[in-house]
Short mmCIF file of C-alpha atoms in Angstrom, two decimals:
data_model
loop_
_atom_site.label_atom_id
_atom_site.label_comp_id
_atom_site.label_asym_id
_atom_site.label_seq_id
_atom_site.Cartn_x
_atom_site.Cartn_y
_atom_site.Cartn_z
CA ALA A 28 -8.19 -3.90 -32.95
CA ASP A 29 -10.14 -1.31 -30.94
CA ASP A 30 -12.14 -4.11 -29.30
CA ILE A 31 -8.91 -5.84 -28.19
CA PHE A 32 -7.61 -2.65 -26.61
CA LYS A 33 -10.94 -2.04 -24.88
CA LYS A 34 -10.90 -5.59 -23.46
CA LEU A 35 -7.34 -5.21 -22.35
CA HIS A 36 -8.20 -1.97 -20.71
CA GLU A 37 -11.18 -3.46 -18.87
CA ALA A 38 -9.15 -6.51 -17.73
CA GLU A 39 -6.81 -4.12 -15.94
CA LYS A 40 -9.62 -2.71 -13.88
CA LEU A 41 -9.96 -3.99 -10.35
CA GLU A 42 -13.40 -4.63 -8.85
CA LEU A 43 -14.94 -4.16 -5.41
CA ASP A 44 -18.21 -6.06 -4.90
CA ILE A 45 -20.63 -4.80 -2.31
CA ILE A 46 -23.87 -6.17 -0.87
CA LEU A 47 -25.89 -3.35 0.50
CA ARG A 48 -28.62 -3.41 3.11
CA ALA A 49 -30.45 -0.31 4.51
CA ASP A 50 -33.39 0.45 6.72
CA VAL A 51 -35.77 1.85 4.05
CA GLN A 52 -35.88 1.94 0.24
CA GLY A 53 -35.18 5.63 0.20
CA SER A 54 -31.90 4.99 2.04
CA VAL A 55 -31.01 2.18 -0.36
CA GLU A 56 -31.51 4.55 -3.36
CA ALA A 57 -29.51 7.38 -1.69
CA VAL A 58 -26.59 5.15 -0.79
CA VAL A 59 -26.49 3.50 -4.26
CA GLY A 60 -26.58 6.91 -5.90
CA ALA A 61 -23.74 8.19 -3.68
CA ILE A 62 -21.55 5.14 -4.25
CA GLU A 63 -22.03 5.43 -8.05
CA GLN A 64 -20.67 9.03 -7.78
CA ILE A 65 -17.32 7.72 -6.48
CA LYS A 66 -15.15 7.75 -9.63
CA SER A 67 -12.08 5.79 -10.16
CA ASP A 68 -10.09 4.94 -13.31
CA LYS A 69 -8.64 1.81 -11.79
CA VAL A 70 -11.41 0.35 -9.59
CA VAL A 71 -14.94 -0.53 -10.46
CA CYS A 72 -17.45 -0.63 -7.52
CA ASN A 73 -20.24 -3.22 -8.17
CA ILE A 74 -23.27 -3.26 -5.93
CA ILE A 75 -24.13 -6.89 -6.67
CA GLN A 76 -27.26 -6.86 -4.34
CA SER A 77 -29.11 -4.19 -2.45
CA GLY A 78 -32.28 -4.16 -0.38
CA THR A 79 -34.00 -3.23 2.81
CA GLY A 80 -33.96 -5.06 6.17
CA SER A 81 -31.30 -6.56 8.37
CA ILE A 82 -28.23 -8.43 7.17
CA THR A 83 -29.03 -12.12 6.86
CA SER A 84 -27.38 -15.43 6.46
CA ASN A 85 -28.21 -15.40 2.75
CA ASP A 86 -26.22 -12.23 2.30
CA VAL A 87 -23.22 -13.89 3.93
CA GLN A 88 -23.51 -16.87 1.64
CA ARG A 89 -23.79 -14.66 -1.39
CA ALA A 90 -20.83 -12.52 -0.33
CA GLY A 91 -18.65 -15.58 0.47
CA SER A 92 -18.99 -17.04 -2.94
CA GLY A 93 -18.05 -13.74 -4.60
CA LYS A 94 -15.72 -12.40 -1.89
CA ALA A 95 -17.97 -9.28 -1.54
CA VAL A 96 -18.13 -6.87 1.42
CA ILE A 97 -21.52 -6.54 3.12
CA VAL A 98 -22.30 -2.91 4.07
CA GLY A 99 -25.29 -1.97 6.16
CA PHE A 100 -26.80 1.48 6.64
CA ASN A 101 -28.99 1.95 9.72
CA VAL A 102 -29.39 -1.88 10.01
CA SER A 103 -27.83 -4.72 12.03
CA PRO A 104 -26.96 -8.33 11.26
CA ASP A 105 -29.48 -10.94 12.35
CA ALA A 106 -28.50 -13.11 15.37
CA GLY A 107 -25.63 -15.47 14.62
CA VAL A 108 -24.75 -13.79 11.27
CA ASN A 109 -21.59 -12.11 12.61
CA ALA A 110 -20.24 -15.47 13.68
CA GLU A 111 -21.12 -17.08 10.33
CA ALA A 112 -19.42 -14.15 8.50
CA ARG A 113 -16.27 -14.56 10.60
CA HIS A 114 -16.23 -18.34 9.85
CA ALA A 115 -16.75 -17.63 6.12
CA GLY A 116 -14.11 -14.88 5.99
CA VAL A 117 -16.80 -12.26 5.02
CA ARG A 118 -16.58 -8.73 6.24
CA ILE A 119 -19.62 -6.91 7.48
CA LYS A 120 -19.52 -3.19 8.15
CA THR A 121 -22.51 -1.21 9.36
CA PHE A 122 -22.93 2.59 9.43
CA ARG A 123 -25.34 5.26 10.77
CA ILE A 124 -23.74 8.18 8.87
CA ILE A 125 -23.68 8.09 5.12
CA TYR A 126 -20.41 10.05 4.90
CA GLU A 127 -18.63 7.40 6.94
CA LEU A 128 -20.06 4.63 4.72
CA LEU A 129 -18.75 6.36 1.61
CA GLU A 130 -15.37 7.01 3.16
CA PHE A 131 -15.16 3.24 3.90
CA VAL A 132 -16.05 2.32 0.26
CA ARG A 133 -13.41 4.78 -1.02
CA GLN A 134 -10.72 3.29 1.30
CA GLU A 135 -11.77 -0.23 0.19
CA MET A 136 -11.24 0.83 -3.39
CA LEU A 137 -7.81 2.30 -2.64
CA ASP A 138 -6.80 -0.75 -0.78
CA LEU A 139 -7.20 -2.84 -3.95
CA LEU A 140 -4.56 -0.74 -5.80
CA PRO A 141 -1.03 -2.13 -5.78
CA VAL A 142 1.40 -0.11 -3.75
CA GLU A 143 3.61 2.09 -5.93
CA TYR A 144 7.20 2.67 -4.79
CA ARG A 145 9.16 5.68 -5.94
CA GLU A 146 12.77 6.26 -5.46
CA VAL A 147 13.89 9.32 -3.58
CA VAL A 148 17.55 10.24 -3.47
CA ARG A 149 18.45 11.21 0.07
CA GLY A 150 22.15 11.97 -0.42
CA HIS A 151 25.49 11.23 -1.95
CA ALA A 152 28.77 10.08 -0.39
CA GLU A 153 32.12 9.94 -2.03
CA VAL A 154 34.44 6.99 -1.20
CA LYS A 155 37.91 8.25 -0.23
CA GLN A 156 39.56 4.93 0.80
CA LEU A 157 38.80 1.37 1.66
CA PHE A 158 39.82 -0.18 5.02
CA THR A 159 39.32 -3.55 6.67
CA LEU A 160 37.63 -3.77 10.10
CA ASN A 161 38.39 -6.92 12.10
CA HIS A 162 35.52 -9.40 12.17
CA VAL A 163 33.34 -6.98 10.29
CA GLY A 164 34.53 -6.60 6.65
CA VAL A 165 35.66 -3.90 4.24
CA ALA A 166 34.39 -0.39 4.93
CA ALA A 167 34.27 2.41 2.48
CA GLY A 168 35.84 5.45 4.18
CA SER A 169 33.64 8.19 2.77
CA ILE A 170 32.58 11.80 3.12
CA VAL A 171 28.97 12.82 2.73
CA ALA A 172 28.89 15.22 -0.27
CA ASP A 173 25.26 16.24 0.29
CA GLY A 174 21.97 15.21 1.99
CA THR A 175 21.85 12.35 4.45
CA ILE A 176 23.07 8.67 4.42
CA THR A 177 20.66 6.57 6.49
CA MET A 178 20.59 2.90 7.57
CA ALA A 179 16.90 2.75 6.61
CA GLY A 180 17.77 3.58 3.00
CA LYS A 181 19.44 1.66 0.19
CA ALA A 182 22.84 2.31 -1.35
CA ARG A 183 23.74 2.40 -5.08
CA VAL A 184 27.46 2.09 -5.70
CA LEU A 185 28.78 3.86 -8.87
CA ARG A 186 32.19 3.34 -10.32
CA ASN A 187 33.10 5.48 -13.36
CA LYS A 188 29.39 6.54 -13.47
CA LYS A 189 28.33 2.81 -13.82
CA VAL A 190 26.16 1.13 -11.23
CA VAL A 191 28.17 -1.80 -9.75
CA HIS A 192 25.89 -2.66 -6.77
CA THR A 193 22.54 -1.80 -5.28
CA GLY A 194 21.61 -3.06 -1.80
CA ALA A 195 21.17 -2.46 1.94
CA PHE A 196 23.61 -1.02 4.45
CA SER A 197 24.94 -3.46 7.01
CA SER A 198 26.59 -0.63 9.08
CA ILE A 199 27.35 3.08 9.06
CA ARG A 200 30.10 4.20 11.33
CA HIS A 201 31.09 7.70 12.49
CA PHE A 202 34.62 7.47 14.02
CA LYS A 203 34.31 4.32 16.11
CA ASP A 204 30.57 4.52 16.76
CA GLU A 205 27.88 2.66 14.81
CA VAL A 206 25.22 5.28 13.88
CA GLN A 207 21.82 5.37 12.10
CA GLN A 208 22.70 8.26 9.84
CA VAL A 209 25.37 10.70 8.76
CA THR A 210 24.85 14.18 7.14
CA GLN A 211 26.58 16.54 4.78
CA ALA A 212 30.36 17.05 5.30
CA GLN A 213 30.63 14.24 7.86
CA GLU A 214 33.15 11.47 7.44
CA CYS A 215 31.92 7.93 7.82
CA GLY A 216 32.68 4.24 7.26
CA ILE A 217 30.02 2.49 5.15
CA LEU A 218 29.63 -1.32 5.12
CA LEU A 219 27.22 -2.85 2.65
CA THR A 220 25.36 -6.17 2.83
CA ASP A 221 26.76 -8.68 0.30
CA PHE A 222 29.20 -6.24 -1.32
CA GLU A 223 32.77 -5.19 -0.36
#
């Protein structure tokens, strides 16, 4: 059973493959060592190939088959290699400063992680009465109990403490004006998309 859990845990890990080229062997070793120090619970960084000298057509072919990123330190691509890389959809990044190279690798690792959304409650409004607006729909005549009600947010409608609808605002009105937001103690008319 432990093996199964270990395999499941490993399967969840994301991988960033890198082909590294540097000017001299000492640079290769320094960069590899520094990349190996970047720790992440969720992303594994694999240096699938490293060596000295310029970035070649062979590097692009190797990267293309495995979707790796080619990183160069104090080196440049051979003539025509940039065009070949663009055609193959392979990215080549070259650096003269090791710190910038490591920041790039860190950012590439972060970019592999799925975006996490979290809900932030911006405010509450209490519905006082419903009224119909010609050609617009039914508006909830409300007063903002606390915080801010904003067009950019989402609304959750509760009735007797039960959620009856969650969705976007189609309009927020303050008196007769359409506004982007209303704040605490203001009265407003709220219209929701796909819900009256």
